[in-house]
């Protein structure tokens, strides 16, 4: 009997040891020779369990414990505080997790050594700007930047969005209570649908909104095509979105009706060989523009309400500045030039960008074995750039969890990672997003007040930071 128990215990111990070290033996041991040739070593860390890697730990810290920074803090405590990166296995791939601002910035700016490659690239499509490289990427980025981010485009969009925002606020006040994360997406979809593809408000746009919402949940999900999983659902939503856009492309060609919107401009665009973009290229980039723009606009607006409610002194200073501007405008909508004069409002925009964490992490893939500060990044391994950690690290910001727009009076220290990325992969619509948030803050601070219905609601961080209740507020006119 005792012998049977000891044998069973030995078997369990062997199985446990094998599971714990399998990924290390599979991924790390074969790299010893390449490390020696490069004169470097792998970053410290652990590759987790077979197939799962550290997925369970990642999910535990981000969505169960709801303390995402502790995922890195635990590794800093275990492996050392000044490494700046650790090895792991996430998103079905061996991966280097970079958390220091210097390493993140170097990787992000080295577009040839570290190419952008999301493990969930199927969600936005292989022809999306987020999946392109080289000259074709530059050409598409230039187009999007001109369409959404040029001074003239921003000037036009600033005036376009304000009637929709004003109407939405009136509706919210009539309802009394709204879940702002979802309501702001509806608002953003109305004017983005109009501006990008001339879709009018109605059932078709409502359907598109729900499908893009389902698609967005898969962008940072683990890429497992299992029916019922978030990623699988996102791919099904994408198929239906493609059908909607494809039907619109065919209708435009059949009717010969040029609406001179972004969809038409993409249809008329040519690649480096002088050929028109394929339908797949047009659709993938339409999806990308709508997804990122609506997502960024809605989330930032909702989070700004959260922070301003928590910090009423900041709200009062914001309100004072915007009431003064409103009186000067005498009922007219504010312009791009007016926004540049709202100094405190723009500091609130910066602080909301810092604390909202809407772009929590990005991915890159090493194109070769690369020596980075004495550590080897193996060819083909992914690098997860954990940019949210920069914004919450006390080494970078004093009292980082305190919403303090006045911190932006001081010149930002060099090396701090920009909110919208850097290098060739910086966001091509960064000015549009900033201007939209400033417009939102202007109108809501001048005419309305709100109260969080669940001020202590929990926050989940995957796929994006969001209060559990969708940030439900009571909403009334001043």
Short mmCIF file of C-alpha atoms in Angstrom, two decimals:
data_model
loop_
_atom_site.label_atom_id
_atom_site.label_comp_id
_atom_site.label_asym_id
_atom_site.label_seq_id
_atom_site.Cartn_x
_atom_site.Cartn_y
_atom_site.Cartn_z
CA UNK A 1 0.00 0.00 0.00
CA UNK A 2 2.77 2.40 0.99
CA UNK A 3 4.66 1.45 -2.15
CA UNK A 4 1.62 2.25 -4.30
CA UNK A 5 1.24 5.66 -2.67
CA UNK A 6 4.93 6.44 -3.15
CA UNK A 7 4.77 5.34 -6.79
CA UNK A 8 1.70 7.47 -7.43
CA UNK A 9 3.41 10.42 -5.75
CA UNK A 10 6.48 9.94 -7.90
CA UNK A 11 4.38 9.81 -11.07
CA UNK A 12 2.56 13.01 -10.07
CA UNK A 13 5.88 14.72 -9.29
CA UNK A 14 7.33 13.70 -12.66
CA UNK A 15 4.23 14.90 -14.52
CA UNK A 16 4.26 18.20 -12.60
CA UNK A 17 7.98 18.71 -13.28
CA UNK A 18 7.48 17.92 -16.96
CA UNK A 19 4.59 20.34 -17.31
CA UNK A 20 6.49 23.11 -15.52
CA UNK A 21 9.67 22.77 -17.57
CA UNK A 22 8.30 21.59 -20.93
CA UNK A 23 8.17 25.02 -22.56
CA UNK A 24 11.59 25.90 -21.17
CA UNK A 25 13.06 22.74 -22.68
CA UNK A 26 11.19 23.25 -25.96
CA UNK A 27 11.88 26.94 -26.53
CA UNK A 28 14.87 27.99 -24.41
CA UNK A 29 17.39 25.13 -24.44
CA UNK A 30 17.76 25.06 -28.28
CA UNK A 31 18.73 28.75 -28.21
CA UNK A 32 21.84 28.32 -26.06
CA UNK A 33 24.17 28.15 -29.07
CA UNK A 34 22.67 31.20 -30.76
CA UNK A 35 22.96 33.16 -27.52
CA UNK A 36 26.67 32.33 -27.32
CA UNK A 37 27.25 33.42 -30.92
CA UNK A 38 25.49 36.72 -30.25
CA UNK A 39 27.27 37.26 -26.95
CA UNK A 40 23.97 37.64 -25.13
CA UNK A 41 21.57 35.70 -22.97
CA UNK A 42 17.81 35.34 -22.92
CA UNK A 43 15.93 37.70 -20.60
CA UNK A 44 14.93 36.05 -17.30
CA UNK A 45 11.48 34.62 -16.93
CA UNK A 46 9.47 31.44 -17.33
CA UNK A 47 7.65 30.09 -20.39
CA UNK A 48 4.66 28.74 -18.47
CA UNK A 49 2.72 25.56 -19.18
CA UNK A 50 2.48 23.64 -22.48
CA UNK A 51 -0.02 25.23 -24.89
CA UNK A 52 -1.20 27.74 -22.27
CA UNK A 53 2.07 29.47 -21.45
CA UNK A 54 1.34 32.19 -18.87
CA UNK A 55 -2.16 32.89 -20.19
CA UNK A 56 -3.80 31.98 -16.88
CA UNK A 57 -1.49 34.23 -14.85
CA UNK A 58 -1.96 37.08 -17.34
CA UNK A 59 -5.74 36.78 -17.13
CA UNK A 60 -5.60 36.42 -13.35
CA UNK A 61 -3.79 39.73 -12.82
CA UNK A 62 -5.71 41.68 -15.48
CA UNK A 63 -9.31 40.50 -15.06
CA UNK A 64 -9.64 38.51 -11.82
CA UNK A 65 -7.34 40.27 -9.38
CA UNK A 66 -7.87 43.50 -11.45
CA UNK A 67 -4.36 44.73 -10.72
CA UNK A 68 -2.62 44.48 -14.09
CA UNK A 69 0.58 46.22 -13.02
CA UNK A 70 1.18 43.46 -10.48
CA UNK A 71 1.79 41.06 -13.38
CA UNK A 72 5.07 42.86 -14.03
CA UNK A 73 5.71 43.78 -10.40
CA UNK A 74 5.69 40.08 -9.50
CA UNK A 75 8.31 39.41 -12.16
CA UNK A 76 10.42 42.39 -11.06
CA UNK A 77 10.37 41.01 -7.52
CA UNK A 78 11.30 37.50 -8.66
CA UNK A 79 13.81 38.13 -11.46
CA UNK A 80 15.26 41.55 -10.70
CA UNK A 81 14.16 45.15 -10.95
CA UNK A 82 16.40 46.62 -13.65
CA UNK A 83 16.02 44.14 -16.49
CA UNK A 84 13.31 46.00 -18.42
CA UNK A 85 11.99 42.83 -20.08
CA UNK A 86 11.17 39.18 -19.35
CA UNK A 87 10.59 36.08 -21.41
CA UNK A 88 7.21 34.35 -21.37
CA UNK A 89 4.69 32.56 -23.58
CA UNK A 90 1.45 34.38 -24.43
CA UNK A 91 -0.90 34.61 -27.39
CA UNK A 92 0.22 31.20 -28.69
CA UNK A 93 3.83 32.36 -29.07
CA UNK A 94 7.12 32.63 -27.20
CA UNK A 95 7.29 36.28 -26.24
CA UNK A 96 9.41 38.97 -24.65
CA UNK A 97 7.44 41.32 -22.39
CA UNK A 98 9.03 44.79 -22.42
CA UNK A 99 7.98 47.25 -19.74
CA UNK A 100 10.74 49.88 -19.47
CA UNK A 101 10.28 53.09 -21.43
CA UNK A 102 13.76 52.95 -22.98
CA UNK A 103 13.36 49.42 -24.34
CA UNK A 104 9.78 50.00 -25.51
CA UNK A 105 10.81 53.14 -27.38
CA UNK A 106 13.82 51.45 -29.02
CA UNK A 107 11.76 48.49 -30.17
CA UNK A 108 8.92 50.71 -31.43
CA UNK A 109 11.31 52.89 -33.44
CA UNK A 110 13.21 49.96 -34.99
CA UNK A 111 10.65 49.15 -37.68
CA UNK A 112 13.01 46.90 -39.66
CA UNK A 113 14.31 44.83 -36.77
CA UNK A 114 10.92 44.63 -35.04
CA UNK A 115 7.96 44.54 -37.41
CA UNK A 116 4.39 45.16 -36.30
CA UNK A 117 2.58 41.82 -36.28
CA UNK A 118 -0.48 41.26 -34.15
CA UNK A 119 -1.24 37.63 -33.29
CA UNK A 120 -4.89 38.52 -33.99
CA UNK A 121 -4.25 40.09 -37.41
CA UNK A 122 -7.15 38.16 -38.96
CA UNK A 123 -9.62 40.34 -37.05
CA UNK A 124 -8.73 43.53 -38.96
CA UNK A 125 -7.57 41.69 -42.06
CA UNK A 126 -4.26 40.99 -43.84
CA UNK A 127 -4.50 44.22 -45.86
CA UNK A 128 -5.14 46.50 -42.88
CA UNK A 129 -2.59 49.23 -42.27
CA UNK A 130 -1.78 47.42 -39.02
CA UNK A 131 -0.59 44.40 -41.05
CA UNK A 132 1.26 46.20 -43.86
CA UNK A 133 4.96 46.97 -44.12
CA UNK A 134 7.29 48.99 -46.29
CA UNK A 135 6.17 51.36 -49.03
CA UNK A 136 2.59 50.08 -49.12
CA UNK A 137 2.21 50.81 -45.41
CA UNK A 138 3.61 54.31 -45.89
CA UNK A 139 1.19 54.96 -48.76
CA UNK A 140 -1.90 53.81 -46.83
CA UNK A 141 -0.79 55.63 -43.67
CA UNK A 142 -0.29 58.85 -45.64
CA UNK A 143 -3.80 58.51 -47.07
CA UNK A 144 -5.41 57.90 -43.65
CA UNK A 145 -3.44 60.74 -42.10
CA UNK A 146 -4.60 63.14 -44.80
CA UNK A 147 -8.20 61.91 -44.54
CA UNK A 148 -8.48 62.03 -40.75
CA UNK A 149 -5.59 64.02 -39.34
CA UNK A 150 -4.72 66.90 -41.66
CA UNK A 151 -5.58 70.39 -40.34
CA UNK A 152 -8.34 70.81 -42.91
CA UNK A 153 -9.84 67.36 -42.19
CA UNK A 154 -9.78 67.96 -38.43
CA UNK A 155 -11.32 71.42 -38.91
CA UNK A 156 -14.17 69.87 -40.92
CA UNK A 157 -14.72 66.94 -38.53
CA UNK A 158 -14.75 69.21 -35.45
CA UNK A 159 -17.75 71.05 -36.92
CA UNK A 160 -19.36 67.81 -38.14
CA UNK A 161 -19.39 66.06 -34.75
CA UNK A 162 -20.78 68.87 -32.60
CA UNK A 163 -24.46 68.65 -33.66
CA UNK A 164 -24.35 64.89 -32.99
CA UNK A 165 -22.74 65.38 -29.56
CA UNK A 166 -25.26 68.10 -28.65
CA UNK A 167 -28.17 65.89 -29.71
CA UNK A 168 -26.77 62.92 -27.79
CA UNK A 169 -26.42 64.94 -24.58
CA UNK A 170 -30.01 66.15 -24.85
CA UNK A 171 -31.13 62.55 -25.27
CA UNK A 172 -29.06 61.42 -22.28
CA UNK A 173 -30.61 64.13 -20.12
CA UNK A 174 -34.10 62.98 -21.13
CA UNK A 175 -33.27 59.37 -20.30
CA UNK A 176 -31.81 60.36 -16.93
CA UNK A 177 -29.42 57.39 -16.75
CA UNK A 178 -27.07 56.08 -19.42
CA UNK A 179 -24.16 53.65 -19.73
CA UNK A 180 -21.67 55.99 -21.30
CA UNK A 181 -19.25 53.43 -22.73
CA UNK A 182 -21.99 52.07 -24.97
CA UNK A 183 -23.78 55.36 -25.65
CA UNK A 184 -20.58 57.10 -26.77
CA UNK A 185 -19.88 54.33 -29.27
CA UNK A 186 -23.32 54.87 -30.76
CA UNK A 187 -22.60 58.58 -31.10
CA UNK A 188 -19.17 57.99 -32.64
CA UNK A 189 -20.57 55.49 -35.14
CA UNK A 190 -23.16 57.95 -36.41
CA UNK A 191 -20.68 60.57 -37.57
CA UNK A 192 -17.87 58.18 -38.47
CA UNK A 193 -20.29 56.13 -40.56
CA UNK A 194 -21.36 59.31 -42.32
CA UNK A 195 -17.86 60.70 -42.82
CA UNK A 196 -16.12 57.48 -43.85
CA UNK A 197 -18.79 55.63 -45.85
CA UNK A 198 -21.84 57.97 -46.09
CA UNK A 199 -23.96 55.59 -43.98
CA UNK A 200 -27.00 57.31 -42.53
CA UNK A 201 -28.31 56.60 -39.05
CA UNK A 202 -30.62 53.61 -39.17
CA UNK A 203 -30.83 49.80 -38.92
CA UNK A 204 -27.84 49.14 -41.21
CA UNK A 205 -25.55 51.41 -39.21
CA UNK A 206 -26.86 49.92 -35.94
CA UNK A 207 -26.02 46.45 -37.24
CA UNK A 208 -22.56 47.59 -38.30
CA UNK A 209 -21.97 49.08 -34.86
CA UNK A 210 -22.82 45.82 -33.09
CA UNK A 211 -20.64 43.81 -35.45
CA UNK A 212 -17.66 46.15 -35.03
CA UNK A 213 -18.17 45.92 -31.26
CA UNK A 214 -18.01 42.12 -31.46
CA UNK A 215 -14.99 42.34 -33.74
CA UNK A 216 -13.19 44.72 -31.37
CA UNK A 217 -13.38 42.29 -28.46
CA UNK A 218 -11.21 39.86 -30.41
CA UNK A 219 -8.42 42.30 -31.21
CA UNK A 220 -6.59 41.65 -27.94
CA UNK A 221 -8.11 38.23 -27.20
CA UNK A 222 -6.08 35.04 -27.28
CA UNK A 223 -6.27 33.79 -30.90
CA UNK A 224 -7.97 30.42 -30.46
CA UNK A 225 -10.56 29.55 -33.09
CA UNK A 226 -12.78 27.63 -30.74
CA UNK A 227 -16.55 28.07 -31.19
CA UNK A 228 -17.85 30.16 -28.32
CA UNK A 229 -14.52 31.94 -27.73
CA UNK A 230 -14.18 35.73 -28.01
CA UNK A 231 -11.76 35.40 -30.91
CA UNK A 232 -13.99 33.03 -32.86
CA UNK A 233 -16.96 35.37 -32.38
CA UNK A 234 -14.86 38.31 -33.57
CA UNK A 235 -14.02 36.48 -36.81
CA UNK A 236 -17.69 35.71 -37.40
CA UNK A 237 -18.52 39.40 -36.89
CA UNK A 238 -15.79 40.34 -39.34
CA UNK A 239 -17.31 38.12 -42.04
CA UNK A 240 -20.61 39.97 -41.76
CA UNK A 241 -18.93 43.38 -41.75
CA UNK A 242 -17.09 42.42 -44.95
CA UNK A 243 -20.41 41.46 -46.55
CA UNK A 244 -21.92 44.86 -45.68
CA UNK A 245 -19.00 46.80 -47.13
CA UNK A 246 -18.72 44.56 -50.18
CA UNK A 247 -22.41 45.13 -50.98
CA UNK A 248 -21.85 48.90 -50.70
CA UNK A 249 -18.79 48.75 -53.01
CA UNK A 250 -20.74 46.81 -55.62
CA UNK A 251 -23.70 49.22 -55.34
CA UNK A 252 -21.46 52.22 -55.94
CA UNK A 253 -19.87 50.66 -59.00
CA UNK A 254 -23.26 49.68 -60.37
CA UNK A 255 -24.86 53.07 -59.82
CA UNK A 256 -21.79 55.14 -60.68
CA UNK A 257 -22.60 57.37 -57.72
CA UNK A 258 -19.50 59.14 -56.38
CA UNK A 259 -20.11 60.27 -52.81
CA UNK A 260 -16.60 61.65 -52.37
CA UNK A 261 -16.20 60.09 -48.94
CA UNK A 262 -13.26 58.05 -47.65
CA UNK A 263 -14.65 54.84 -49.15
CA UNK A 264 -14.73 56.47 -52.61
CA UNK A 265 -11.22 57.84 -52.14
CA UNK A 266 -9.91 54.39 -51.22
CA UNK A 267 -11.66 52.88 -54.26
CA UNK A 268 -9.85 55.39 -56.47
CA UNK A 269 -6.46 54.94 -54.80
CA UNK A 270 -3.64 53.13 -56.63
CA UNK A 271 -0.77 51.07 -55.28
CA UNK A 272 2.91 51.36 -56.15
CA UNK A 273 2.40 49.50 -59.44
CA UNK A 274 -0.37 51.81 -60.57
CA UNK A 275 -3.16 49.30 -59.89
CA UNK A 276 -6.34 50.17 -58.01
CA UNK A 277 -6.65 48.74 -54.53
CA UNK A 278 -8.52 45.46 -54.37
CA UNK A 279 -11.88 45.24 -52.60
CA UNK A 280 -10.14 43.37 -49.78
CA UNK A 281 -7.63 46.20 -49.31
CA UNK A 282 -10.37 48.84 -49.29
CA UNK A 283 -12.55 46.91 -46.83
CA UNK A 284 -9.75 45.98 -44.42
CA UNK A 285 -8.75 49.63 -44.08
CA UNK A 286 -12.33 50.85 -43.74
CA UNK A 287 -12.77 48.40 -40.86
CA UNK A 288 -9.50 49.55 -39.30
CA UNK A 289 -10.35 53.25 -39.51
CA UNK A 290 -13.83 52.84 -38.06
CA UNK A 291 -12.75 50.44 -35.34
CA UNK A 292 -9.79 52.44 -34.03
CA UNK A 293 -11.46 55.84 -34.37
CA UNK A 294 -14.76 54.86 -32.74
CA UNK A 295 -13.03 52.83 -30.06
CA UNK A 296 -10.58 55.59 -29.11
CA UNK A 297 -13.16 58.38 -29.19
CA UNK A 298 -15.75 56.51 -27.14
CA UNK A 299 -13.41 55.09 -24.51
CA UNK A 300 -11.56 58.34 -23.91
CA UNK A 301 -14.81 60.29 -23.58
CA UNK A 302 -16.25 57.79 -21.11
CA UNK A 303 -13.07 57.64 -19.02
CA UNK A 304 -12.93 61.44 -18.89
CA UNK A 305 -16.35 61.41 -17.16
CA UNK A 306 -15.05 58.86 -14.67
CA UNK A 307 -11.94 60.87 -13.75
CA UNK A 308 -13.70 64.24 -13.66
CA UNK A 309 -16.34 62.87 -11.28
CA UNK A 310 -13.64 61.44 -9.03
CA UNK A 311 -11.72 64.73 -9.04
CA UNK A 312 -14.33 67.55 -8.77
CA UNK A 313 -11.74 70.30 -8.40
CA UNK A 314 -10.44 69.43 -11.86
CA UNK A 315 -13.99 69.48 -13.25
CA UNK A 316 -14.59 72.96 -11.84
CA UNK A 317 -11.44 74.35 -13.46
CA UNK A 318 -12.42 72.72 -16.74
CA UNK A 319 -15.93 74.15 -16.49
CA UNK A 320 -14.69 77.67 -15.75
CA UNK A 321 -12.48 77.72 -18.82
CA UNK A 322 -15.13 76.36 -21.17
CA UNK A 323 -17.97 78.56 -19.90
CA UNK A 324 -15.78 81.55 -20.67
CA UNK A 325 -15.16 80.24 -24.19
CA UNK A 326 -18.88 79.50 -24.67
CA UNK A 327 -19.80 83.06 -23.72
CA UNK A 328 -17.31 84.40 -26.25
CA UNK A 329 -18.77 82.17 -28.99
CA UNK A 330 -22.36 83.28 -28.23
CA UNK A 331 -23.95 79.98 -29.16
CA UNK A 332 -21.70 79.14 -32.11
CA UNK A 333 -19.83 75.85 -32.27
CA UNK A 334 -16.16 75.94 -31.31
CA UNK A 335 -13.52 75.51 -33.99
CA UNK A 336 -10.15 73.82 -34.22
CA UNK A 337 -8.54 77.19 -33.53
CA UNK A 338 -10.71 77.71 -30.44
CA UNK A 339 -9.65 74.35 -29.05
CA UNK A 340 -5.98 75.34 -29.23
CA UNK A 341 -6.80 78.24 -26.88
CA UNK A 342 -8.35 75.97 -24.22
CA UNK A 343 -5.11 75.37 -22.32
CA UNK A 344 -6.52 73.59 -19.29
CA UNK A 345 -8.87 71.49 -21.44
CA UNK A 346 -5.91 70.23 -23.43
CA UNK A 347 -4.14 69.28 -20.22
CA UNK A 348 -7.24 67.29 -19.22
CA UNK A 349 -7.02 65.57 -22.61
CA UNK A 350 -3.38 64.63 -21.95
CA UNK A 351 -4.12 63.33 -18.47
CA UNK A 352 -7.09 61.29 -19.72
CA UNK A 353 -4.89 59.77 -22.41
CA UNK A 354 -2.30 58.87 -19.77
CA UNK A 355 -4.65 57.30 -17.23
CA UNK A 356 -7.23 55.63 -19.47
CA UNK A 357 -4.80 52.99 -20.75
CA UNK A 358 -6.80 52.42 -23.93
CA UNK A 359 -3.65 51.29 -25.75
CA UNK A 360 -2.38 49.01 -23.03
CA UNK A 361 0.03 47.01 -25.15
CA UNK A 362 1.27 46.48 -28.69
CA UNK A 363 3.05 43.66 -30.48
CA UNK A 364 6.21 43.47 -32.54
CA UNK A 365 8.05 40.47 -34.05
CA UNK A 366 11.85 40.17 -34.21
CA UNK A 367 13.11 39.73 -37.79
CA UNK A 368 16.51 38.41 -36.62
CA UNK A 369 18.37 37.45 -33.47
CA UNK A 370 18.88 40.85 -31.83
CA UNK A 371 21.14 41.84 -28.95
CA UNK A 372 19.34 44.37 -26.78
CA UNK A 373 21.30 45.51 -23.72
CA UNK A 374 23.02 42.13 -23.47
CA UNK A 375 19.81 40.14 -23.87
CA UNK A 376 18.89 38.21 -27.00
CA UNK A 377 15.52 38.66 -28.65
CA UNK A 378 15.27 35.48 -30.79
CA UNK A 379 14.22 35.71 -34.41
CA UNK A 380 10.49 35.06 -34.82
CA UNK A 381 9.67 35.73 -31.17
CA UNK A 382 7.03 38.32 -30.44
CA UNK A 383 7.66 41.34 -28.24
CA UNK A 384 4.76 42.63 -26.15
CA UNK A 385 5.26 46.35 -25.48
CA UNK A 386 3.43 46.93 -22.20
CA UNK A 387 3.01 50.70 -22.57
CA UNK A 388 0.36 51.00 -19.84
CA UNK A 389 3.08 50.22 -17.29
CA UNK A 390 5.02 53.33 -18.33
CA UNK A 391 2.04 55.53 -17.50
CA UNK A 392 1.55 54.04 -14.02
CA UNK A 393 5.21 53.67 -12.97
CA UNK A 394 6.17 56.10 -10.15
CA UNK A 395 9.61 56.40 -11.75
CA UNK A 396 7.99 58.20 -14.68
CA UNK A 397 5.18 60.15 -12.99
CA UNK A 398 4.81 61.48 -9.48
CA UNK A 399 1.75 59.96 -7.81
CA UNK A 400 0.78 58.25 -11.10
CA UNK A 401 -2.73 57.16 -10.07
CA UNK A 402 -3.75 60.73 -9.19
CA UNK A 403 -5.62 62.54 -11.99
CA UNK A 404 -3.61 65.76 -12.19
CA UNK A 405 -3.80 67.73 -15.45
CA UNK A 406 -1.45 70.35 -14.01
CA UNK A 407 1.42 67.86 -14.22
CA UNK A 408 1.51 68.81 -17.91
CA UNK A 409 2.66 72.34 -17.03
CA UNK A 410 6.14 70.86 -16.77
CA UNK A 411 8.00 69.81 -19.86
CA UNK A 412 7.61 66.09 -20.43
CA UNK A 413 10.92 64.30 -19.64
CA UNK A 414 12.72 62.94 -22.67
CA UNK A 415 12.28 59.22 -23.27
CA UNK A 416 8.69 59.08 -22.07
CA UNK A 417 6.66 56.98 -24.50
CA UNK A 418 4.12 59.01 -26.55
CA UNK A 419 0.44 58.14 -26.10
CA UNK A 420 -0.05 57.43 -29.81
CA UNK A 421 3.16 55.49 -30.42
CA UNK A 422 6.30 56.66 -32.17
CA UNK A 423 8.17 56.13 -35.40
CA UNK A 424 6.57 54.81 -38.57
CA UNK A 425 3.85 53.05 -36.55
CA UNK A 426 2.51 56.09 -34.73
CA UNK A 427 -1.26 56.56 -34.92
CA UNK A 428 -2.25 58.41 -38.13
CA UNK A 429 -5.36 59.88 -36.46
CA UNK A 430 -3.88 61.15 -33.20
CA UNK A 431 -4.93 64.78 -33.70
CA UNK A 432 -8.48 63.77 -34.59
CA UNK A 433 -8.81 61.77 -31.36
CA UNK A 434 -7.44 64.63 -29.25
CA UNK A 435 -9.72 67.20 -30.88
CA UNK A 436 -12.77 64.98 -30.46
CA UNK A 437 -12.13 64.60 -26.74
CA UNK A 438 -11.65 68.36 -26.37
CA UNK A 439 -14.99 69.00 -28.15
CA UNK A 440 -16.70 66.46 -25.91
CA UNK A 441 -15.25 68.06 -22.78
CA UNK A 442 -16.30 71.52 -23.90
CA UNK A 443 -19.95 70.67 -24.45
CA UNK A 444 -20.40 68.46 -21.42
CA UNK A 445 -18.68 70.80 -18.96
CA UNK A 446 -20.67 73.82 -20.13
CA UNK A 447 -24.16 72.33 -20.08
CA UNK A 448 -24.38 69.17 -17.99
CA UNK A 449 -23.63 67.42 -14.72
CA UNK A 450 -23.41 63.72 -13.99
CA UNK A 451 -22.99 61.29 -11.13
CA UNK A 452 -21.55 57.78 -11.21
CA UNK A 453 -24.17 55.25 -10.20
CA UNK A 454 -21.54 52.74 -9.10
CA UNK A 455 -18.46 54.79 -8.13
CA UNK A 456 -16.73 51.70 -6.76
CA UNK A 457 -17.53 49.42 -9.70
CA UNK A 458 -14.77 46.97 -10.56
CA UNK A 459 -12.68 47.43 -13.69
CA UNK A 460 -11.74 44.70 -16.14
CA UNK A 461 -8.62 45.31 -18.24
CA UNK A 462 -8.94 42.81 -21.08
CA UNK A 463 -9.54 43.31 -23.91
CA UNK A 464 -9.76 47.00 -22.88
CA UNK A 465 -10.03 48.81 -19.52
CA UNK A 466 -13.72 49.30 -18.72
CA UNK A 467 -15.87 49.55 -15.57
CA UNK A 468 -18.09 46.52 -15.10
CA UNK A 469 -21.26 48.62 -15.32
CA UNK A 470 -20.26 50.33 -18.58
CA UNK A 471 -19.86 53.55 -16.55
CA UNK A 472 -23.53 54.11 -15.76
CA UNK A 473 -24.26 57.72 -14.82
CA UNK A 474 -27.24 59.86 -13.93
CA UNK A 475 -27.18 62.74 -16.38
CA UNK A 476 -28.94 66.11 -16.13
CA UNK A 477 -28.69 69.64 -17.49
CA UNK A 478 -27.05 72.29 -15.36
#
